[in-house]
PDB file of C-alpha atoms in Angstrom:
ATOM      1  CA  MET M   1     -21.377 -33.466  41.650  1.00  0.00           C
ATOM      2  CA  ASN M   2     -20.038 -32.429  38.278  1.00  0.00           C
ATOM      3  CA  GLU M   3     -21.017 -29.011  37.024  1.00  0.00           C
ATOM      4  CA  ILE M   4     -23.006 -29.099  33.800  1.00  0.00           C
ATOM      5  CA  HIS M   5     -21.798 -26.623  31.152  1.00  0.00           C
ATOM      6  CA  LYS M   6     -24.371 -25.521  28.647  1.00  0.00           C
ATOM      7  CA  ALA M   7     -23.255 -24.814  25.118  1.00  0.00           C
ATOM      8  CA  THR M   8     -23.346 -21.149  24.272  1.00  0.00           C
ATOM      9  CA  THR M   9     -25.253 -20.271  21.132  1.00  0.00           C
ATOM     10  CA  PRO M  10     -23.030 -18.013  19.007  1.00  0.00           C
ATOM     11  CA  GLN M  11     -24.193 -14.562  18.021  1.00  0.00           C
ATOM     12  CA  THR M  12     -25.685 -14.294  14.571  1.00  0.00           C
ATOM     13  CA  LEU M  13     -24.905 -12.142  11.569  1.00  0.00           C
ATOM     14  CA  ASN M  14     -27.373 -11.537   8.748  1.00  0.00           C
ATOM     15  CA  VAL M  15     -25.642 -12.053   5.414  1.00  0.00           C
ATOM     16  CA  LEU M  16     -27.205  -9.907   2.696  1.00  0.00           C
ATOM     17  CA  SER M  17     -24.847 -10.949  -0.046  1.00  0.00           C
ATOM     18  CA  ALA M  18     -22.134 -13.535  -0.609  1.00  0.00           C
ATOM     19  CA  GLY M  19     -19.930 -13.717  -3.644  1.00  0.00           C
ATOM     20  CA  PHE M  20     -16.581 -14.355  -5.228  1.00  0.00           C
ATOM     21  CA  ALA M  21     -14.454 -14.121  -8.345  1.00  0.00           C
ATOM     22  CA  LEU M  22     -13.611 -17.482  -9.898  1.00  0.00           C
ATOM     23  CA  LEU M  23     -10.608 -16.011 -11.714  1.00  0.00           C
ATOM     24  CA  LYS M  24      -8.505 -13.722  -9.546  1.00  0.00           C
ATOM     25  CA  GLY M  25      -8.819 -10.054 -10.515  1.00  0.00           C
ATOM     26  CA  THR M  26     -11.985 -10.446 -12.579  1.00  0.00           C
ATOM     27  CA  ARG M  27     -15.490  -9.253 -11.657  1.00  0.00           C
ATOM     28  CA  HIS M  28     -16.386 -10.004  -8.048  1.00  0.00           C
ATOM     29  CA  GLU M  29     -20.092 -10.885  -8.101  1.00  0.00           C
ATOM     30  CA  PRO M  30     -22.852 -12.083  -5.790  1.00  0.00           C
ATOM     31  CA  ARG M  31     -23.622 -15.778  -6.251  1.00  0.00           C
ATOM     32  CA  THR M  32     -26.378 -18.115  -5.167  1.00  0.00           C
ATOM     33  CA  GLY M  33     -25.553 -21.121  -3.028  1.00  0.00           C
ATOM     34  CA  VAL M  34     -22.101 -19.943  -1.925  1.00  0.00           C
ATOM     35  CA  ARG M  35     -20.210 -22.555   0.079  1.00  0.00           C
ATOM     36  CA  LEU M  36     -17.625 -21.681   2.710  1.00  0.00           C
ATOM     37  CA  THR M  37     -14.635 -23.917   3.393  1.00  0.00           C
ATOM     38  CA  SER M  38     -11.564 -23.828   5.622  1.00  0.00           C
ATOM     39  CA  THR M  39      -9.640 -22.282   2.715  1.00  0.00           C
ATOM     40  CA  GLY M  40     -12.278 -19.658   1.912  1.00  0.00           C
ATOM     41  CA  VAL M  41     -15.297 -19.446  -0.362  1.00  0.00           C
ATOM     42  CA  LYS M  42     -15.402 -22.507  -2.588  1.00  0.00           C
ATOM     43  CA  ASN M  43     -14.040 -21.579  -6.043  1.00  0.00           C
ATOM     44  CA  ASP M  44     -13.116 -18.050  -4.945  1.00  0.00           C
ATOM     45  CA  ARG M  45      -9.926 -17.125  -6.797  1.00  0.00           C
ATOM     46  CA  ARG M  46      -9.420 -20.775  -7.593  1.00  0.00           C
ATOM     47  CA  LEU M  47      -7.933 -19.653 -10.908  1.00  0.00           C
ATOM     48  CA  CYS M  48      -5.327 -16.978 -11.512  1.00  0.00           C
ATOM     49  CA  LEU M  49      -3.084 -15.521 -14.173  1.00  0.00           C
ATOM     50  CA  VAL M  50       0.665 -15.757 -13.763  1.00  0.00           C
ATOM     51  CA  ASP M  51       3.779 -14.302 -15.305  1.00  0.00           C
ATOM     52  CA  ALA M  52       5.592 -17.606 -15.753  1.00  0.00           C
ATOM     53  CA  THR M  53       8.932 -15.947 -16.555  1.00  0.00           C
ATOM     54  CA  LYS M  54       8.983 -13.837 -13.390  1.00  0.00           C
ATOM     55  CA  ARG M  55       7.166 -16.538 -11.419  1.00  0.00           C
ATOM     56  CA  GLN M  56       4.564 -14.081 -10.144  1.00  0.00           C
ATOM     57  CA  VAL M  57       0.800 -14.238  -9.648  1.00  0.00           C
ATOM     58  CA  LEU M  58      -0.749 -11.133 -11.198  1.00  0.00           C
ATOM     59  CA  ARG M  59      -1.937  -8.625  -8.602  1.00  0.00           C
ATOM     60  CA  THR M  60      -5.372  -7.084  -9.066  1.00  0.00           C
ATOM     61  CA  VAL M  61      -4.188  -3.605  -8.112  1.00  0.00           C
ATOM     62  CA  GLN M  62      -1.708  -3.673 -11.011  1.00  0.00           C
ATOM     63  CA  HIS M  63      -4.160  -5.104 -13.562  1.00  0.00           C
ATOM     64  CA  GLN M  64      -7.456  -3.419 -12.785  1.00  0.00           C
ATOM     65  CA  SER M  65      -8.796  -3.851 -16.334  1.00  0.00           C
ATOM     66  CA  LEU M  66      -9.444  -7.481 -15.359  1.00  0.00           C
ATOM     67  CA  MET M  67     -12.406  -6.277 -13.272  1.00  0.00           C
ATOM     68  CA  ALA M  68     -14.302  -5.678 -16.502  1.00  0.00           C
ATOM     69  CA  VAL M  69     -14.036  -9.402 -17.349  1.00  0.00           C
ATOM     70  CA  ARG M  70     -16.518 -11.955 -16.038  1.00  0.00           C
ATOM     71  CA  GLY M  71     -15.407 -15.520 -15.387  1.00  0.00           C
ATOM     72  CA  GLU M  72     -17.848 -18.401 -14.856  1.00  0.00           C
ATOM     73  CA  LEU M  73     -17.813 -22.165 -14.793  1.00  0.00           C
ATOM     74  CA  ASP M  74     -19.699 -23.690 -17.714  1.00  0.00           C
ATOM     75  CA  GLY M  75     -19.692 -27.369 -16.851  1.00  0.00           C
ATOM     76  CA  GLU M  76     -16.017 -28.328 -16.989  1.00  0.00           C
ATOM     77  CA  ASN M  77     -15.113 -25.211 -18.959  1.00  0.00           C
ATOM     78  CA  LEU M  78     -14.099 -21.708 -17.974  1.00  0.00           C
ATOM     79  CA  ARG M  79     -16.208 -19.152 -19.840  1.00  0.00           C
ATOM     80  CA  VAL M  80     -14.957 -15.574 -19.869  1.00  0.00           C
ATOM     81  CA  THR M  81     -16.869 -12.547 -21.122  1.00  0.00           C
ATOM     82  CA  PHE M  82     -14.952  -9.405 -22.082  1.00  0.00           C
ATOM     83  CA  PRO M  83     -16.180  -5.784 -22.039  1.00  0.00           C
ATOM     84  CA  ASP M  84     -16.897  -5.847 -25.782  1.00  0.00           C
ATOM     85  CA  GLY M  85     -19.274  -8.780 -25.245  1.00  0.00           C
ATOM     86  CA  LYS M  86     -17.003 -11.406 -26.792  1.00  0.00           C
ATOM     87  CA  GLN M  87     -16.986 -14.748 -25.017  1.00  0.00           C
ATOM     88  CA  TYR M  88     -14.383 -17.483 -24.940  1.00  0.00           C
ATOM     89  CA  SER M  89     -14.665 -20.911 -23.363  1.00  0.00           C
ATOM     90  CA  SER M  90     -12.118 -23.636 -22.803  1.00  0.00           C
ATOM     91  CA  PRO M  91     -11.733 -26.771 -20.664  1.00  0.00           C
ATOM     92  CA  LEU M  92      -9.682 -26.451 -17.486  1.00  0.00           C
ATOM     93  CA  THR M  93      -7.118 -29.021 -18.579  1.00  0.00           C
ATOM     94  CA  LEU M  94      -3.899 -29.074 -16.587  1.00  0.00           C
ATOM     95  CA  THR M  95      -0.601 -29.273 -18.463  1.00  0.00           C
ATOM     96  CA  GLY M  96       1.071 -31.234 -15.660  1.00  0.00           C
ATOM     97  CA  GLU M  97       3.502 -28.382 -14.955  1.00  0.00           C
ATOM     98  CA  ARG M  98       3.488 -26.832 -11.491  1.00  0.00           C
ATOM     99  CA  LEU M  99       5.151 -23.513 -10.679  1.00  0.00           C
ATOM    100  CA  THR M 100       5.872 -21.853  -7.374  1.00  0.00           C
ATOM    101  CA  CYS M 101       5.055 -18.182  -7.877  1.00  0.00           C
ATOM    102  CA  GLU M 102       5.366 -15.136  -5.649  1.00  0.00           C
ATOM    103  CA  TYR M 103       2.256 -13.334  -4.434  1.00  0.00           C
ATOM    104  CA  TRP M 104       2.703 -10.393  -2.054  1.00  0.00           C
ATOM    105  CA  GLY M 105       5.911 -11.903  -0.697  1.00  0.00           C
ATOM    106  CA  ARG M 106       4.674 -15.435  -0.142  1.00  0.00           C
ATOM    107  CA  PRO M 107       4.945 -18.559  -2.330  1.00  0.00           C
ATOM    108  CA  GLU M 108       1.894 -19.880  -4.175  1.00  0.00           C
ATOM    109  CA  ASP M 109       1.903 -23.241  -5.945  1.00  0.00           C
ATOM    110  CA  VAL M 110      -0.068 -23.153  -9.198  1.00  0.00           C
ATOM    111  CA  ASP M 111      -0.757 -25.722 -11.907  1.00  0.00           C
ATOM    112  CA  LEU M 112      -0.645 -24.368 -15.445  1.00  0.00           C
ATOM    113  CA  ILE M 113      -3.728 -24.807 -17.649  1.00  0.00           C
ATOM    114  CA  SER M 114      -3.573 -25.558 -21.372  1.00  0.00           C
ATOM    115  CA  GLY M 115      -5.809 -24.096 -24.052  1.00  0.00           C
ATOM    116  CA  PRO M 116      -6.376 -20.784 -25.821  1.00  0.00           C
ATOM    117  CA  LEU M 117      -7.393 -18.620 -22.839  1.00  0.00           C
ATOM    118  CA  SER M 118      -3.793 -17.789 -21.919  1.00  0.00           C
ATOM    119  CA  GLU M 119      -3.370 -16.292 -25.379  1.00  0.00           C
ATOM    120  CA  VAL M 120      -6.673 -14.418 -25.056  1.00  0.00           C
ATOM    121  CA  PHE M 121      -5.608 -12.837 -21.768  1.00  0.00           C
ATOM    122  CA  THR M 122      -2.130 -12.125 -23.142  1.00  0.00           C
ATOM    123  CA  TYR M 123      -3.766 -10.089 -25.893  1.00  0.00           C
ATOM    124  CA  TYR M 124      -6.147  -8.355 -23.482  1.00  0.00           C
ATOM    125  CA  LEU M 125      -3.466  -7.387 -20.953  1.00  0.00           C
ATOM    126  CA  ARG M 126      -0.754  -6.827 -23.571  1.00  0.00           C
ATOM    127  CA  LYS M 127       1.732  -8.913 -21.635  1.00  0.00           C
ATOM    128  CA  PRO M 128       2.531 -12.646 -21.648  1.00  0.00           C
ATOM    129  CA  VAL M 129       0.435 -14.458 -19.045  1.00  0.00           C
ATOM    130  CA  GLN M 130      -0.658 -18.015 -18.429  1.00  0.00           C
ATOM    131  CA  LEU M 131      -3.863 -19.287 -16.893  1.00  0.00           C
ATOM    132  CA  ALA M 132      -3.307 -21.437 -13.826  1.00  0.00           C
ATOM    133  CA  GLN M 133      -5.157 -23.211 -11.052  1.00  0.00           C
ATOM    134  CA  ALA M 134      -4.005 -22.494  -7.522  1.00  0.00           C
ATOM    135  CA  THR M 135      -3.600 -25.186  -4.904  1.00  0.00           C
ATOM    136  CA  ARG M 136      -5.425 -22.848  -2.479  1.00  0.00           C
ATOM    137  CA  ASN M 137      -7.521 -19.694  -2.875  1.00  0.00           C
ATOM    138  CA  VAL M 138      -5.206 -16.873  -3.927  1.00  0.00           C
ATOM    139  CA  VAL M 139      -6.249 -14.232  -1.400  1.00  0.00           C
ATOM    140  CA  TYR M 140      -4.135 -11.674   0.428  1.00  0.00           C
ATOM    141  CA  SER M 141      -4.404 -13.005   3.980  1.00  0.00           C
ATOM    142  CA  GLU M 142      -7.075 -14.965   5.856  1.00  0.00           C
ATOM    143  CA  PRO M 143      -9.491 -16.992   3.708  1.00  0.00           C
ATOM    144  CA  LEU M 144     -12.722 -15.023   4.309  1.00  0.00           C
ATOM    145  CA  SER M 145     -13.559 -11.329   4.526  1.00  0.00           C
ATOM    146  CA  LEU M 146     -16.620  -9.320   5.443  1.00  0.00           C
ATOM    147  CA  VAL M 147     -17.847  -5.729   5.515  1.00  0.00           C
ATOM    148  CA  GLY M 148     -20.767  -4.277   7.476  1.00  0.00           C
ATOM    149  CA  THR M 149     -23.563  -2.121   6.076  1.00  0.00           C
ATOM    150  CA  ALA M 150     -23.210   0.530   8.815  1.00  0.00           C
ATOM    151  CA  SER M 151     -19.520   0.949   8.006  1.00  0.00           C
ATOM    152  CA  LEU M 152     -20.324   1.309   4.315  1.00  0.00           C
ATOM    153  CA  LYS M 153     -22.940   3.942   5.077  1.00  0.00           C
ATOM    154  CA  ALA M 154     -20.495   5.903   7.251  1.00  0.00           C
ATOM    155  CA  ALA M 155     -17.746   5.719   4.642  1.00  0.00           C
ATOM    156  CA  SER M 156     -20.238   6.819   1.976  1.00  0.00           C
ATOM    157  CA  LYS M 157     -20.561  10.236   3.615  1.00  0.00           C
ATOM    158  CA  ASP M 158     -16.825  10.858   3.404  1.00  0.00           C
ATOM    159  CA  ALA M 159     -16.460   9.408  -0.096  1.00  0.00           C
ATOM    160  CA  GLY M 160     -19.496  11.204  -1.497  1.00  0.00           C
ATOM    161  CA  ARG M 161     -20.981   8.045  -3.046  1.00  0.00           C
ATOM    162  CA  ASP M 162     -23.208   5.123  -2.110  1.00  0.00           C
ATOM    163  CA  LEU M 163     -20.704   2.480  -1.043  1.00  0.00           C
ATOM    164  CA  VAL M 164     -23.441   0.105   0.073  1.00  0.00           C
ATOM    165  CA  ARG M 165     -24.539  -0.305  -3.537  1.00  0.00           C
ATOM    166  CA  GLU M 166     -20.881  -0.330  -4.550  1.00  0.00           C
ATOM    167  CA  TYR M 167     -19.672  -2.741  -1.873  1.00  0.00           C
ATOM    168  CA  ALA M 168     -18.129  -4.911  -4.613  1.00  0.00           C
ATOM    169  CA  ARG M 169     -15.294  -2.364  -4.606  1.00  0.00           C
ATOM    170  CA  PHE M 170     -14.054  -4.116  -1.481  1.00  0.00           C
ATOM    171  CA  ARG M 171     -14.218  -7.593  -3.063  1.00  0.00           C
ATOM    172  CA  SER M 172     -15.363  -9.092   0.241  1.00  0.00           C
ATOM    173  CA  ALA M 173     -16.822 -12.553   0.528  1.00  0.00           C
ATOM    174  CA  LEU M 174     -19.677 -11.457   2.803  1.00  0.00           C
ATOM    175  CA  LEU M 175     -21.801  -8.344   3.228  1.00  0.00           C
ATOM    176  CA  VAL M 176     -23.375  -8.397   6.684  1.00  0.00           C
ATOM    177  CA  GLU M 177     -26.000  -6.218   8.294  1.00  0.00           C
ATOM    178  CA  THR M 178     -24.720  -3.975  11.104  1.00  0.00           C
ATOM    179  CA  ASP M 179     -26.138  -1.064  13.105  1.00  0.00           C
ATOM    180  CA  GLU M 180     -22.909   0.558  14.312  1.00  0.00           C
ATOM    181  CA  PRO M 181     -20.166   1.816  11.974  1.00  0.00           C
ATOM    182  CA  TYR M 182     -16.918  -0.147  12.187  1.00  0.00           C
ATOM    183  CA  VAL M 183     -18.236  -2.369  14.983  1.00  0.00           C
ATOM    184  CA  GLU M 184     -16.848  -5.393  13.146  1.00  0.00           C
ATOM    185  CA  GLU M 185     -13.341  -4.174  14.017  1.00  0.00           C
ATOM    186  CA  THR M 186     -14.129  -4.933  17.671  1.00  0.00           C
ATOM    187  CA  TRP M 187     -15.086  -8.553  16.983  1.00  0.00           C
ATOM    188  CA  ALA M 188     -11.613 -10.111  16.723  1.00  0.00           C
ATOM    189  CA  GLY M 189     -11.711 -13.643  18.098  1.00  0.00           C
ATOM    190  CA  GLN M 190     -15.506 -13.749  18.393  1.00  0.00           C
ATOM    191  CA  VAL M 191     -17.600 -16.485  16.789  1.00  0.00           C
ATOM    192  CA  PHE M 192     -20.776 -15.726  14.852  1.00  0.00           C
ATOM    193  CA  SER M 193     -23.388 -17.901  13.211  1.00  0.00           C
ATOM    194  CA  LEU M 194     -24.246 -16.718   9.705  1.00  0.00           C
ATOM    195  CA  VAL M 195     -27.892 -16.389   8.717  1.00  0.00           C
ATOM    196  CA  ASP M 196     -28.789 -16.053   5.056  1.00  0.00           C
ATOM    197  CA  ALA M 197     -30.725 -12.797   4.608  1.00  0.00           C
ATOM    198  CA  SER M 198     -30.235 -12.426   0.861  1.00  0.00           C
ATOM    199  CA  ALA M 199     -33.998 -12.111   0.364  1.00  0.00           C
ATOM    200  CA  ARG M 200     -33.723  -8.662   1.938  1.00  0.00           C
ATOM    201  CA  ALA M 201     -30.829  -7.452  -0.201  1.00  0.00           C
ATOM    202  CA  SER M 202     -33.226  -5.529  -2.443  1.00  0.00           C
ATOM    203  CA  GLU M 203     -34.031  -3.269   0.527  1.00  0.00           C
ATOM    204  CA  TYR M 204     -30.472  -1.981   0.152  1.00  0.00           C
ATOM    205  CA  GLY M 205     -30.682  -1.744  -3.625  1.00  0.00           C
ATOM    206  CA  LEU M 206     -28.571  -4.872  -4.033  1.00  0.00           C
ATOM    207  CA  VAL M 207     -28.670  -8.189  -5.787  1.00  0.00           C
ATOM    208  CA  GLY M 208     -28.273 -10.719  -3.009  1.00  0.00           C
ATOM    209  CA  GLY M 209     -25.916 -13.645  -3.002  1.00  0.00           C
ATOM    210  CA  SER M 210     -26.989 -16.568  -0.849  1.00  0.00           C
ATOM    211  CA  LEU M 211     -25.247 -19.101   1.355  1.00  0.00           C
ATOM    212  CA  ALA M 212     -25.662 -22.801   0.641  1.00  0.00           C
ATOM    213  CA  GLU M 213     -26.111 -23.639   4.323  1.00  0.00           C
ATOM    214  CA  ARG M 214     -25.563 -22.263   7.812  1.00  0.00           C
ATOM    215  CA  TYR M 215     -21.992 -21.596   8.897  1.00  0.00           C
ATOM    216  CA  SER M 216     -20.111 -20.275  11.922  1.00  0.00           C
ATOM    217  CA  ILE M 217     -17.119 -17.991  11.490  1.00  0.00           C
ATOM    218  CA  ARG M 218     -14.422 -16.580  13.748  1.00  0.00           C
ATOM    219  CA  VAL M 219     -13.620 -12.941  13.044  1.00  0.00           C
ATOM    220  CA  GLY M 220     -10.027 -11.821  12.601  1.00  0.00           C
ATOM    221  CA  ALA M 221      -8.108  -8.576  12.142  1.00  0.00           C
ATOM    222  CA  PRO M 222      -9.120  -5.483  10.125  1.00  0.00           C
ATOM    223  CA  ILE M 223      -8.253  -5.513   6.413  1.00  0.00           C
ATOM    224  CA  PRO M 224      -5.706  -2.985   5.086  1.00  0.00           C
ATOM    225  CA  ARG M 225      -6.857  -1.419   1.821  1.00  0.00           C
ATOM    226  CA  CYS M 226      -5.115  -0.430  -1.402  1.00  0.00           C
ATOM    227  CA  ALA M 227      -6.038   1.481  -4.570  1.00  0.00           C
ATOM    228  CA  VAL M 228      -8.259  -1.350  -5.858  1.00  0.00           C
ATOM    229  CA  ILE M 229     -11.189   0.258  -4.025  1.00  0.00           C
ATOM    230  CA  ASP M 230     -10.864   3.376  -6.198  1.00  0.00           C
ATOM    231  CA  ALA M 231     -11.666   1.371  -9.320  1.00  0.00           C
ATOM    232  CA  ASN M 232     -15.176   0.890 -10.615  1.00  0.00           C
ATOM    233  CA  PRO M 233     -15.922  -2.771  -9.797  1.00  0.00           C
ATOM    234  CA  GLU M 234     -17.533  -3.338 -13.204  1.00  0.00           C
ATOM    235  CA  THR M 235     -15.099  -1.514 -15.484  1.00  0.00           C
ATOM    236  CA  GLY M 236     -11.832  -1.458 -13.543  1.00  0.00           C
ATOM    237  CA  LYS M 237     -11.424   2.245 -14.333  1.00  0.00           C
ATOM    238  CA  LYS M 238     -10.606   4.658 -11.538  1.00  0.00           C
ATOM    239  CA  ASP M 239     -13.731   6.676 -10.801  1.00  0.00           C
ATOM    240  CA  ALA M 240     -13.460   7.504  -7.074  1.00  0.00           C
ATOM    241  CA  ARG M 241     -11.070   8.449  -4.286  1.00  0.00           C
ATOM    242  CA  VAL M 242     -12.351   6.076  -1.637  1.00  0.00           C
ATOM    243  CA  LEU M 243      -8.860   5.187  -0.421  1.00  0.00           C
ATOM    244  CA  LYS M 244      -8.039   8.847   0.240  1.00  0.00           C
ATOM    245  CA  SER M 245     -11.308   9.463   2.084  1.00  0.00           C
ATOM    246  CA  LEU M 246     -10.728   6.398   4.268  1.00  0.00           C
ATOM    247  CA  ALA M 247      -7.164   7.520   4.977  1.00  0.00           C
ATOM    248  CA  LYS M 248      -8.528  10.807   6.293  1.00  0.00           C
ATOM    249  CA  SER M 249     -11.208   9.293   8.501  1.00  0.00           C
ATOM    250  CA  ARG M 250      -9.853   5.922   9.605  1.00  0.00           C
ATOM    251  CA  PRO M 251      -6.806   4.845  11.641  1.00  0.00           C
ATOM    252  CA  LEU M 252      -3.770   3.859   9.577  1.00  0.00           C
ATOM    253  CA  ASN M 253      -1.600   0.778  10.042  1.00  0.00           C
ATOM    254  CA  ALA M 254       2.204   0.737  10.102  1.00  0.00           C
ATOM    255  CA  ASP M 255       2.267   0.960   6.296  1.00  0.00           C
ATOM    256  CA  ASN M 256      -0.040   4.013   6.313  1.00  0.00           C
ATOM    257  CA  GLU M 257      -2.929   1.967   4.909  1.00  0.00           C
ATOM    258  CA  PRO M 258      -6.486   2.549   6.117  1.00  0.00           C
ATOM    259  CA  CYS M 259      -8.361  -0.552   7.208  1.00  0.00           C
ATOM    260  CA  PHE M 260     -11.914  -1.412   6.240  1.00  0.00           C
ATOM    261  CA  GLY M 261     -13.788  -4.646   6.887  1.00  0.00           C
ATOM    262  CA  VAL M 262     -12.335  -7.655   8.661  1.00  0.00           C
ATOM    263  CA  TYR M 263     -10.878 -11.036   7.904  1.00  0.00           C
ATOM    264  CA  ALA M 264     -12.545 -14.236   9.080  1.00  0.00           C
ATOM    265  CA  GLN M 265     -12.340 -18.008   8.913  1.00  0.00           C
ATOM    266  CA  LEU M 266     -14.644 -20.914   9.593  1.00  0.00           C
ATOM    267  CA  ALA M 267     -14.981 -21.591  13.312  1.00  0.00           C
TER     268      ALA M 267
END
């Protein structure tokens, strides 16, 4: 007689907020109806700015003033809002030219976009850049990332600030509810079902971002952090020493970087 195997229901994680940045480096914000795909959050860092001469995708850590810019889809157009309140909008029309650019040591294929926004960002950053569309989400490693509320609360004590309210510093796709600090770092390889709990985000003083449907994810390795987390997520100006406080309290990797949060992918 054949043994009957029952399917195991995966553990669940309550997602308080889900978000992304349409244009890499710009404001990372909670969104409603976020969709997860095998390549990451749909539209997350779908667009980027490149130095076409050096064939490089601009890194957020080197251009933190971009965090003060908001990028949104307006129909078929990209609408960007700058810190002074000025808005610019242009269609996402491809030029037909594809470049292979370097991003943290790996190649990224991008399609250049025509229109005035490249000139606008060139003026803002004071260096020649071109707007481009990536063939995949331009993220550092695995497609998804998450941080837990208990870890944020624990790190807040060392940093001397409320990192739960400021979780956008970590530019993570998902904020999940946890009871034990850094427990997510023990989840590597485990599968979780995501439950939208954005209605409760206000209990944490947050604006919730919601998931479009129910998803299952497989958790990966801890995320090494850089100086981006020291920048105010709305202005891009350095206003904290979160990286230093994490380096004092958390284990360091081979590059002397503290880790915080974990990578993930659809299961």
